[in-house]
Short mmCIF file of C-alpha atoms and ligand atoms in Angstrom, two decimals:
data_model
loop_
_atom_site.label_atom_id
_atom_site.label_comp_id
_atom_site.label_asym_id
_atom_site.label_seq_id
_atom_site.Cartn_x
_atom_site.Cartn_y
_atom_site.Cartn_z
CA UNK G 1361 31.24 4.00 -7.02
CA UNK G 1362 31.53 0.59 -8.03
CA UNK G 1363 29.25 -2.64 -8.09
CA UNK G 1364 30.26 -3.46 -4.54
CA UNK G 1365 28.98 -0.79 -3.36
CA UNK G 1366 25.56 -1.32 -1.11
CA UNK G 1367 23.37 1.90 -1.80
CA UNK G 1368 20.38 2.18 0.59
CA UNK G 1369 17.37 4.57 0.44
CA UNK G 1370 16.31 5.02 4.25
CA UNK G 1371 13.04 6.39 5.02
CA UNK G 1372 12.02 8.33 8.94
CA UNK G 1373 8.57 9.27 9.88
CA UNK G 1374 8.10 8.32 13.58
CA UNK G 1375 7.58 11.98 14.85
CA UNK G 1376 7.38 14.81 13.24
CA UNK G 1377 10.03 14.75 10.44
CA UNK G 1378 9.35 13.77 7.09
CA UNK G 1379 13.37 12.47 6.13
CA UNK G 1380 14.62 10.65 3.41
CA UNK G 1381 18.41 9.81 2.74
CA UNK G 1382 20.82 7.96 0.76
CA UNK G 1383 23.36 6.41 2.30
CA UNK G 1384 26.18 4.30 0.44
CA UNK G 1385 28.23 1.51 2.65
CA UNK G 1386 26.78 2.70 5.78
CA UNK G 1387 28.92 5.65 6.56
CA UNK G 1388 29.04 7.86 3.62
CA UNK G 1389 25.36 9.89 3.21
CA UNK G 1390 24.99 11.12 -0.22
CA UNK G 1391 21.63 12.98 0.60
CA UNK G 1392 19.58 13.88 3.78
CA UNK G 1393 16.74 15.44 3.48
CA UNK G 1394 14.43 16.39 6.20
CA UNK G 1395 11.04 18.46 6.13
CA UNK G 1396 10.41 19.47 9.56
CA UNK G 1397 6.51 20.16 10.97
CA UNK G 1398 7.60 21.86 13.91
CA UNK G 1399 6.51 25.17 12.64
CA UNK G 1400 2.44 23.84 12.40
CA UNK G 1401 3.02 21.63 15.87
CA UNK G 1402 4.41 25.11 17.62
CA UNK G 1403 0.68 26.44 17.30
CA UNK G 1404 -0.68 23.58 19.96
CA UNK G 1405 2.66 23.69 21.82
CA UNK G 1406 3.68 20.03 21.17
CA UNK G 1407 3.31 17.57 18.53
CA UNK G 1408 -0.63 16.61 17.40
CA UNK G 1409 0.08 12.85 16.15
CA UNK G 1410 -3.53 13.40 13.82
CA UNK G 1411 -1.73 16.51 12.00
CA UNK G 1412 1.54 14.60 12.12
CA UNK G 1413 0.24 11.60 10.06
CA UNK G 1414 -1.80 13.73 7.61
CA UNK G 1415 1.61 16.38 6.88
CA UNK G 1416 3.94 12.98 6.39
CA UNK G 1417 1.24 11.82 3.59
CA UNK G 1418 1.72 15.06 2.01
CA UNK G 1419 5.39 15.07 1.90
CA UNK G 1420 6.50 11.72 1.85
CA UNK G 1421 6.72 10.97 -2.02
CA UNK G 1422 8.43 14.21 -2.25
CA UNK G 1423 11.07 13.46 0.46
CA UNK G 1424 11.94 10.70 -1.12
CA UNK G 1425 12.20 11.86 -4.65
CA UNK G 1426 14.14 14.70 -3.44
CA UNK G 1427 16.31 12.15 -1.41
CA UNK G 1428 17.16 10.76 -5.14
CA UNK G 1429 17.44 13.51 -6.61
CA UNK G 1430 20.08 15.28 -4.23
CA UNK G 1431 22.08 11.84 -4.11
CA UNK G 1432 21.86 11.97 -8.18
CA UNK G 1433 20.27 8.58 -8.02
CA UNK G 1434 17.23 6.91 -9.27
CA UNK G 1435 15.37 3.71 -7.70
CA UNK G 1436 17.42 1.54 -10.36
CA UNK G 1437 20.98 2.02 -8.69
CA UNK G 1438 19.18 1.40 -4.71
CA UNK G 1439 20.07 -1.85 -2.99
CA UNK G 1440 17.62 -2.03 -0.49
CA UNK G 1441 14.80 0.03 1.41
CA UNK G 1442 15.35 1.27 5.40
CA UNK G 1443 12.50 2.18 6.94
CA UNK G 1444 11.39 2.99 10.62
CA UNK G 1445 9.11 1.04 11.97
CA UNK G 1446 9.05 1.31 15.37
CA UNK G 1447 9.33 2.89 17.96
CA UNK G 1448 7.40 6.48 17.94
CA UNK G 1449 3.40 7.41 16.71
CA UNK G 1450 1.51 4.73 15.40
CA UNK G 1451 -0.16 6.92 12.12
CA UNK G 1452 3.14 8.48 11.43
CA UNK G 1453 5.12 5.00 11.07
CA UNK G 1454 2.48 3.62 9.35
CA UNK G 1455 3.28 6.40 6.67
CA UNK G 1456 7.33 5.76 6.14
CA UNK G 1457 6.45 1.88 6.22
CA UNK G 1458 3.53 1.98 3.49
CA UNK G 1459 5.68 4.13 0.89
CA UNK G 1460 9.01 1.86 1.97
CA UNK G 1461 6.94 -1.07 1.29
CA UNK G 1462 5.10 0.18 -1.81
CA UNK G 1463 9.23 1.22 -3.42
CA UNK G 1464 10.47 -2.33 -2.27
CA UNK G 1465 7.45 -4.34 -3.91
CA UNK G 1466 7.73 -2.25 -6.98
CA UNK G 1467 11.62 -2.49 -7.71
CA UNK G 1468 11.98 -5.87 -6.50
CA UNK G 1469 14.23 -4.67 -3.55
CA UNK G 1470 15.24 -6.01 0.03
CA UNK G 1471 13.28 -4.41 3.14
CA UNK G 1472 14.54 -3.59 5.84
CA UNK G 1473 12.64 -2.45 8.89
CA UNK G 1474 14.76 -0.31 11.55
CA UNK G 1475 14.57 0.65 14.76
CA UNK G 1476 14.33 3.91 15.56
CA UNK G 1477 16.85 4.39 18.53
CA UNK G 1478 19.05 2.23 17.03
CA UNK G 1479 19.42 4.56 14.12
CA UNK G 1480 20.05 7.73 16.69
CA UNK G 1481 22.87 5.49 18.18
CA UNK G 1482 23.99 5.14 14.77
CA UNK G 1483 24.09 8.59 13.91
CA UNK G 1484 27.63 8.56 15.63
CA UNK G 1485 29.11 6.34 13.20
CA UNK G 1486 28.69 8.44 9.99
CA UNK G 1487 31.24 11.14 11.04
CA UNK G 1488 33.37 9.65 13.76
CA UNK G 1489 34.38 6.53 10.96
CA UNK G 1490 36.67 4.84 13.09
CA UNK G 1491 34.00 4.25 15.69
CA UNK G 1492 33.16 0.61 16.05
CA UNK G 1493 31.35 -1.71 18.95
CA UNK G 1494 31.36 -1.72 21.37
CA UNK G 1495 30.82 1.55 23.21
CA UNK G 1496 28.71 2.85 25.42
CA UNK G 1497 25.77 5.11 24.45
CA UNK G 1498 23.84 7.58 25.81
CA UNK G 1499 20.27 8.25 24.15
CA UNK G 1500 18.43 11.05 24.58
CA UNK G 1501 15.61 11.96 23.14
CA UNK G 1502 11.99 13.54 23.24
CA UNK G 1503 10.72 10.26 23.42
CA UNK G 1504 13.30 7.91 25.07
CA UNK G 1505 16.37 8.21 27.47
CA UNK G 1506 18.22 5.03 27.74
CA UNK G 1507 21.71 3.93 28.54
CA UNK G 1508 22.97 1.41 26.31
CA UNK G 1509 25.74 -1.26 25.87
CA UNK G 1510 26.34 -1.46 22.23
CA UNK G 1511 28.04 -5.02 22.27
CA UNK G 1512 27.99 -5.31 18.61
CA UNK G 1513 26.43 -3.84 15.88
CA UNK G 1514 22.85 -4.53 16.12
CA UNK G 1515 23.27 -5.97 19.21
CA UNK G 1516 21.93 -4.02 22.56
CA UNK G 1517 21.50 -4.44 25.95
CA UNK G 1518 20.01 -1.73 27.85
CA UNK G 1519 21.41 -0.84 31.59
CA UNK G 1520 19.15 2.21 32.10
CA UNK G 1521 16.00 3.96 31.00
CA UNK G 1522 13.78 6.38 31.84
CA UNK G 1523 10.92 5.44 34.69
CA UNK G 1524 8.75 8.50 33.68
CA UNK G 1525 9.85 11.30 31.48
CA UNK G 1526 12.62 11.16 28.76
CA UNK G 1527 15.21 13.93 29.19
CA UNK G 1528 13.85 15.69 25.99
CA UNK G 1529 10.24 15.61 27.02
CA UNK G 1530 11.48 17.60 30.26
CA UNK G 1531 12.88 19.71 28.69
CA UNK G 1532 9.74 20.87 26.85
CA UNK G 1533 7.51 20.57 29.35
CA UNK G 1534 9.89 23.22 31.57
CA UNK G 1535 10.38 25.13 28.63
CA UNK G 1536 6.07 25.46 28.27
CA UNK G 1537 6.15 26.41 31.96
CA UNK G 1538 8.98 28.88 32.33
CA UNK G 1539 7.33 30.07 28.77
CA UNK G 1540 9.91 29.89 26.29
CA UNK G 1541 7.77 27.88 23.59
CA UNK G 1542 8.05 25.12 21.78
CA UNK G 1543 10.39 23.12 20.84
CA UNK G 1544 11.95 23.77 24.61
CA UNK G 1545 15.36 22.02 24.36
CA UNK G 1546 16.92 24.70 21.74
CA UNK G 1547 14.91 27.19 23.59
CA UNK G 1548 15.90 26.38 27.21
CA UNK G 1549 19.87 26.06 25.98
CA UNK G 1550 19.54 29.34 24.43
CA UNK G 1551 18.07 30.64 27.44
CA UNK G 1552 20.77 29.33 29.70
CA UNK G 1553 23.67 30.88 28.45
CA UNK G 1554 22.41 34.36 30.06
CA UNK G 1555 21.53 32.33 33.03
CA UNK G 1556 23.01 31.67 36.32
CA UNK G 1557 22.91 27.46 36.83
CA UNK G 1558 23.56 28.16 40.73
CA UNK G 1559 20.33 30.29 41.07
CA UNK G 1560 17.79 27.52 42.37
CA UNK G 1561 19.10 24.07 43.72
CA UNK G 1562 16.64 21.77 41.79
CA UNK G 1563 16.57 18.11 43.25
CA UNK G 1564 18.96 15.50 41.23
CA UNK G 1565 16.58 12.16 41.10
CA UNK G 1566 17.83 9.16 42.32
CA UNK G 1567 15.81 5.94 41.41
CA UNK G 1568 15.67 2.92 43.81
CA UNK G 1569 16.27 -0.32 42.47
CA UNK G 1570 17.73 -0.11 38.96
CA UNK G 1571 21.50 2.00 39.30
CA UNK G 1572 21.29 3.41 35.73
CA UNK G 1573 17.71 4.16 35.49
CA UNK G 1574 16.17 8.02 35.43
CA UNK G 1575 13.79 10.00 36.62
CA UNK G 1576 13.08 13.58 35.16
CA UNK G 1577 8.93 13.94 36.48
CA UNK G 1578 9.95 14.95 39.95
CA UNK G 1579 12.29 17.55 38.39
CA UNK G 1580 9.19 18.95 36.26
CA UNK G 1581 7.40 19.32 39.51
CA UNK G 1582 10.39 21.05 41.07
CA UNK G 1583 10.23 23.45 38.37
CA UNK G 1584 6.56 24.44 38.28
CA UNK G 1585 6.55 24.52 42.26
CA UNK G 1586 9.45 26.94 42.40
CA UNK G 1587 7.14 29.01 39.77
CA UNK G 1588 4.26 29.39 41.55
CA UNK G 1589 5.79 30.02 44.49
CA UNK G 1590 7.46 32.61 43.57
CA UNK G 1591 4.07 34.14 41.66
CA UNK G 1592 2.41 33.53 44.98
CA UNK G 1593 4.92 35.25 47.17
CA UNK G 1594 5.56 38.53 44.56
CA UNK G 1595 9.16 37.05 44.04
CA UNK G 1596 10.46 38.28 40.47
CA UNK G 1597 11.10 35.02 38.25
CA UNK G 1598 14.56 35.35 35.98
CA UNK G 1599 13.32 32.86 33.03
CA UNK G 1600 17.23 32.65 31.90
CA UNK G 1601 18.17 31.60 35.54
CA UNK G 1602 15.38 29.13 35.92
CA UNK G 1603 16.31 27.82 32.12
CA UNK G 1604 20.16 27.65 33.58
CA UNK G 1605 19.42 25.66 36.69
CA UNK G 1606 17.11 23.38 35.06
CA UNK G 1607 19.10 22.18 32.30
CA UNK G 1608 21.96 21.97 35.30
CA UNK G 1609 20.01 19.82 36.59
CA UNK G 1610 19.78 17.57 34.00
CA UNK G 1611 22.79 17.46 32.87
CA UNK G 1612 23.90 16.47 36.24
CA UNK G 1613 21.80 13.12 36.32
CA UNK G 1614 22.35 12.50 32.58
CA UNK G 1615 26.40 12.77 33.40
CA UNK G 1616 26.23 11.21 36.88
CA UNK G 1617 24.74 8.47 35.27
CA UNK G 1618 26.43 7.80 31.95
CA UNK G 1619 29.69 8.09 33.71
CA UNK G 1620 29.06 5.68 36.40
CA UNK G 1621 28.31 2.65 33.59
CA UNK G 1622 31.31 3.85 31.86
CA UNK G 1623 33.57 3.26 35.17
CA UNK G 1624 32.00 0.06 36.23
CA UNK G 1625 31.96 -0.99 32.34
CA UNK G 1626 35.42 -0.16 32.11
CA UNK G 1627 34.26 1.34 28.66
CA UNK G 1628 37.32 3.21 26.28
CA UNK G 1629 34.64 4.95 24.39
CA UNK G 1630 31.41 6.91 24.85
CA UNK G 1631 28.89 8.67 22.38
CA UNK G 1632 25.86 10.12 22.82
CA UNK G 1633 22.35 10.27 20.30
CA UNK G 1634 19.07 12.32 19.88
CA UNK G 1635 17.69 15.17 20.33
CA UNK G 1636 19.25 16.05 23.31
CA UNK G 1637 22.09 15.16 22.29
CA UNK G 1638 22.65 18.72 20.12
CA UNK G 1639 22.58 20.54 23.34
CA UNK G 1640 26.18 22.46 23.57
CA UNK G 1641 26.17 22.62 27.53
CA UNK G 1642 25.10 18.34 27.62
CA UNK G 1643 28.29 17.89 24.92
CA UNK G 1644 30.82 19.87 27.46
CA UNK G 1645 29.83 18.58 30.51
CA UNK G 1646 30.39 14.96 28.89
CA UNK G 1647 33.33 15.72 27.07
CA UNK G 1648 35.13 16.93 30.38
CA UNK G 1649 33.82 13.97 32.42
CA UNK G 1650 35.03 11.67 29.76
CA UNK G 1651 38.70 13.73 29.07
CA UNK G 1652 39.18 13.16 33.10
CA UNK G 1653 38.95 9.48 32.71
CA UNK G 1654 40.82 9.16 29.34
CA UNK G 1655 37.78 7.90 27.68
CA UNK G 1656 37.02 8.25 24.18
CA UNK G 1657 33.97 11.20 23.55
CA UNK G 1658 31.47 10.92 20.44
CA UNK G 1659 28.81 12.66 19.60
CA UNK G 1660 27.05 13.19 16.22
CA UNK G 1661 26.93 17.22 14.72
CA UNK G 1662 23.10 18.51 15.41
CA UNK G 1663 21.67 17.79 11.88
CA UNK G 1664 21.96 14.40 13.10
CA UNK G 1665 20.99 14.02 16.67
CA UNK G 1666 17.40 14.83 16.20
CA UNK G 1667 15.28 12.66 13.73
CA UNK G 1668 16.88 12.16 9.96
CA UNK G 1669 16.98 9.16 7.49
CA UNK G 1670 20.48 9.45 7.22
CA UNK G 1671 20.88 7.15 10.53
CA UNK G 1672 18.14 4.95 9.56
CA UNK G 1673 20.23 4.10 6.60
CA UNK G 1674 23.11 3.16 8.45
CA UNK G 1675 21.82 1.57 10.64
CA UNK G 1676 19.79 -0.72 7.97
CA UNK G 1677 23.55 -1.33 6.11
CA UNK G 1678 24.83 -3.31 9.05
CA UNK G 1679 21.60 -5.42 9.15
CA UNK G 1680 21.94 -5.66 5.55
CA UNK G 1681 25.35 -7.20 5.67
CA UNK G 1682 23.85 -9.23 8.41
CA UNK G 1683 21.61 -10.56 6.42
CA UNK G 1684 18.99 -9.11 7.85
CA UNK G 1685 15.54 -8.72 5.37
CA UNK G 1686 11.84 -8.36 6.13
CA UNK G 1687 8.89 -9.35 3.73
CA UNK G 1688 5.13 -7.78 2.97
CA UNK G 1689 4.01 -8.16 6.96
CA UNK G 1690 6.40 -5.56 8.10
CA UNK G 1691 4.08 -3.06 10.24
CA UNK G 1692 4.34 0.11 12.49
CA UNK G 1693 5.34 -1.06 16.37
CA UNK G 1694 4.45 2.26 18.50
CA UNK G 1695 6.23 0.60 21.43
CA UNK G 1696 9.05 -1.41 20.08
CA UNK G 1697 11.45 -2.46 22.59
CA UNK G 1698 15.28 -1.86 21.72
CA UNK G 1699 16.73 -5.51 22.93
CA UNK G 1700 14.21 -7.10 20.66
CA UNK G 1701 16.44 -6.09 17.55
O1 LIG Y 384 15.56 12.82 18.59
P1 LIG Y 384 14.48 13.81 18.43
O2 LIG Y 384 14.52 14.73 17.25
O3 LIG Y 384 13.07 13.14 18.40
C1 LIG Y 384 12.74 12.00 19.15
O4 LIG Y 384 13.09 10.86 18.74
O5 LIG Y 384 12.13 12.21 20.24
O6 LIG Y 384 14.48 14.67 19.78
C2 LIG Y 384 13.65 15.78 19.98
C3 LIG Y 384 13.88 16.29 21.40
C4 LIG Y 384 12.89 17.38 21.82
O7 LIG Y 384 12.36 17.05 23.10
C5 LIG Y 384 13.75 18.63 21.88
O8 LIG Y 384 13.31 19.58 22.86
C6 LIG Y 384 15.10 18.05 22.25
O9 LIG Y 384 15.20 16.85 21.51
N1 LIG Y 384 16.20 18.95 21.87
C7 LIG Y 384 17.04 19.53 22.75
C8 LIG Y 384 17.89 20.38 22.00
N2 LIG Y 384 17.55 20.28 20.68
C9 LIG Y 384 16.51 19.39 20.62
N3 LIG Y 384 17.14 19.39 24.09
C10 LIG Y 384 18.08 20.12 24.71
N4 LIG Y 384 18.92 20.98 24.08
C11 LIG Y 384 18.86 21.15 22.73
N5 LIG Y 384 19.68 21.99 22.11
ZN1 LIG Y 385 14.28 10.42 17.51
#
């Protein structure tokens, strides 16, 4: 490590991770720590943004300090601060900015506020370290599914999103039906490798209008009909089947989809982010799809598809060299729009 180096401490706390990380020159993540609330949230079956708020406050000095500490750093060799600020629950933002604020103003350091599905596109470029813009990238998380031209870095232009559910928060809300629990994407893709994906034809949404934009509520009906029906008719439900054929379902869209920008786009490469993203069936079908065209697949290893600081910190290096700072007013945006970076 030498003087040239640009060290940044990254801070996440839009959901329900508490992450801190260290990430040196953008690419190489010296710590990445996460503390995860999902086993509290599990109890209501979903994430309570009250309890959310309240745990981050608890663990957030900690996080941080063990971010540090793991990284074998203190707050005298950091460049600059990455926070989240936007997009995700109001209460819980508010927590990562306060204590990325409160480091900054202390140590004299640059601030730098980052967007939160930027940093899940970013993810990609911490192990794949030739990757560079542009490329096309599919997002999909429990909060946000959107197809997106990465032109440069930092620089986005959307071609798709969601006009209802994101892929992730369909996945939960079949997984609560079908009752498999909570969190429902690991659950569902567990579910569905004992599963037959052929067993019940669910409908594949088209929208009107907008070519690259989804539609995953009509597919949550689909599901919970099928269910009652069969309850109401004495038919024997196969959870693993209807797990299979959902998540089939899905898949299909999110593929169908994806691929079509990449063919119009002419696009050489193609990575997807979040949450969704970890899913082992979503990965194959996209990695076939993109072999068949000669297109180049990317996809960050699970750790780093759902939430972590690590991608917040890369993210926040390429706005650093870009100049990029932000002062004292920085705040929490719930519903920060991604072509506003
Ligand atoms: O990116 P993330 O951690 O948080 C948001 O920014 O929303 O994504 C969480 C979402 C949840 O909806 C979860 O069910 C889904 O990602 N997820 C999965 C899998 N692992 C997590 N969905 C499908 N298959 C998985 N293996
Ligand atoms: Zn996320």
């Amino acid at each position: 490590m030498d003087g040239q180096d640009v060290k940044i401490l990254a801070i996440e706390s839009s959901c329900d991770e508490t992450a801190a990380a260290v990430v040196v020159n953008g690419r190489d993540v010296r710590s990445n720590i996460i503390s995860s609330q999902i086993d509290i949230h599990t109890l209501y079956g979903g994430v309570v943004p009250e309890i959310a708020s309240r745990k981050h406050i608890e663990r957030i000095s900690q996080v941080t300090a063990g971010a540090l500490e793991a990284a074998e750093m203190t707050l005298d060799d950091i460049d600059a601060i990455a926070v989240t600020y936007g997009p995700g629950l109001v209460g819980a933002l508010l927590v990562g900015v306060a204590q990325a604020k409160a480091i900054a103003y202390a140590k004299k350091l640059p601030l730098i506020g980052v967007h939160h599905i930027e940093g899940h596109i970013s993810a990609n470029y911490i192990e794949n370290k030739e990757l560079e813009p542009p490329f096309l990238c599919l997002v999909v998380s429990g909060g946000h599914t959107h197809l997106v031209n990465v032109v440069d870095y930092g620089v986005y232009k959307v071609l798709g999103r969601t006009r209802d559910d994101a892929a992730g928060e369909a996945f939960d809300k079949a997984a609560r039906a079908i009752g498999l629990g909570y969190p429902g994407g690991p659950k569902i893709e567990k579910a569905s490798y004992r599963g037959n994906a052929e067993a019940i034809l669910f409908p594949r949404a088209k929208v009107g209008g907008s070519e690259y934009d989804f539609s995953f509520s009509g597919l949550k009906s689909a599901v919970l009909n099928y269910l009652n029906g069969c309850r109401m008719k004495g038919i024997e439900i196969v959870p693993e089947d209807v797990a299979a054929s959902f998540q089939k379902a899905v898949i299909d869209v999110l593929v169908d989809n994806a691929m079509r920008a990449v063919d119009q786009h002419h696009a050489e490469r193609f990575a997807i982010a979040g949450g969704v993203a970890s899913n082992g069936v979503l990965r194959n079908s996209m990695a076939a799809a993109c072999r068949e065209r000669g297109v180049e697949f990317y996809h960050p290893s699970p750790v780093l598809c759902t939430d972590n600081a690590a991608m917040i910190g890369t993210a926040a290096y390429y706005d650093y060299l870009a100049g990029k700072r932000d002062d004292w007013t920085l705040n929490a945006v719930p519903n920060l729009r991604l072509e506003s970076v």
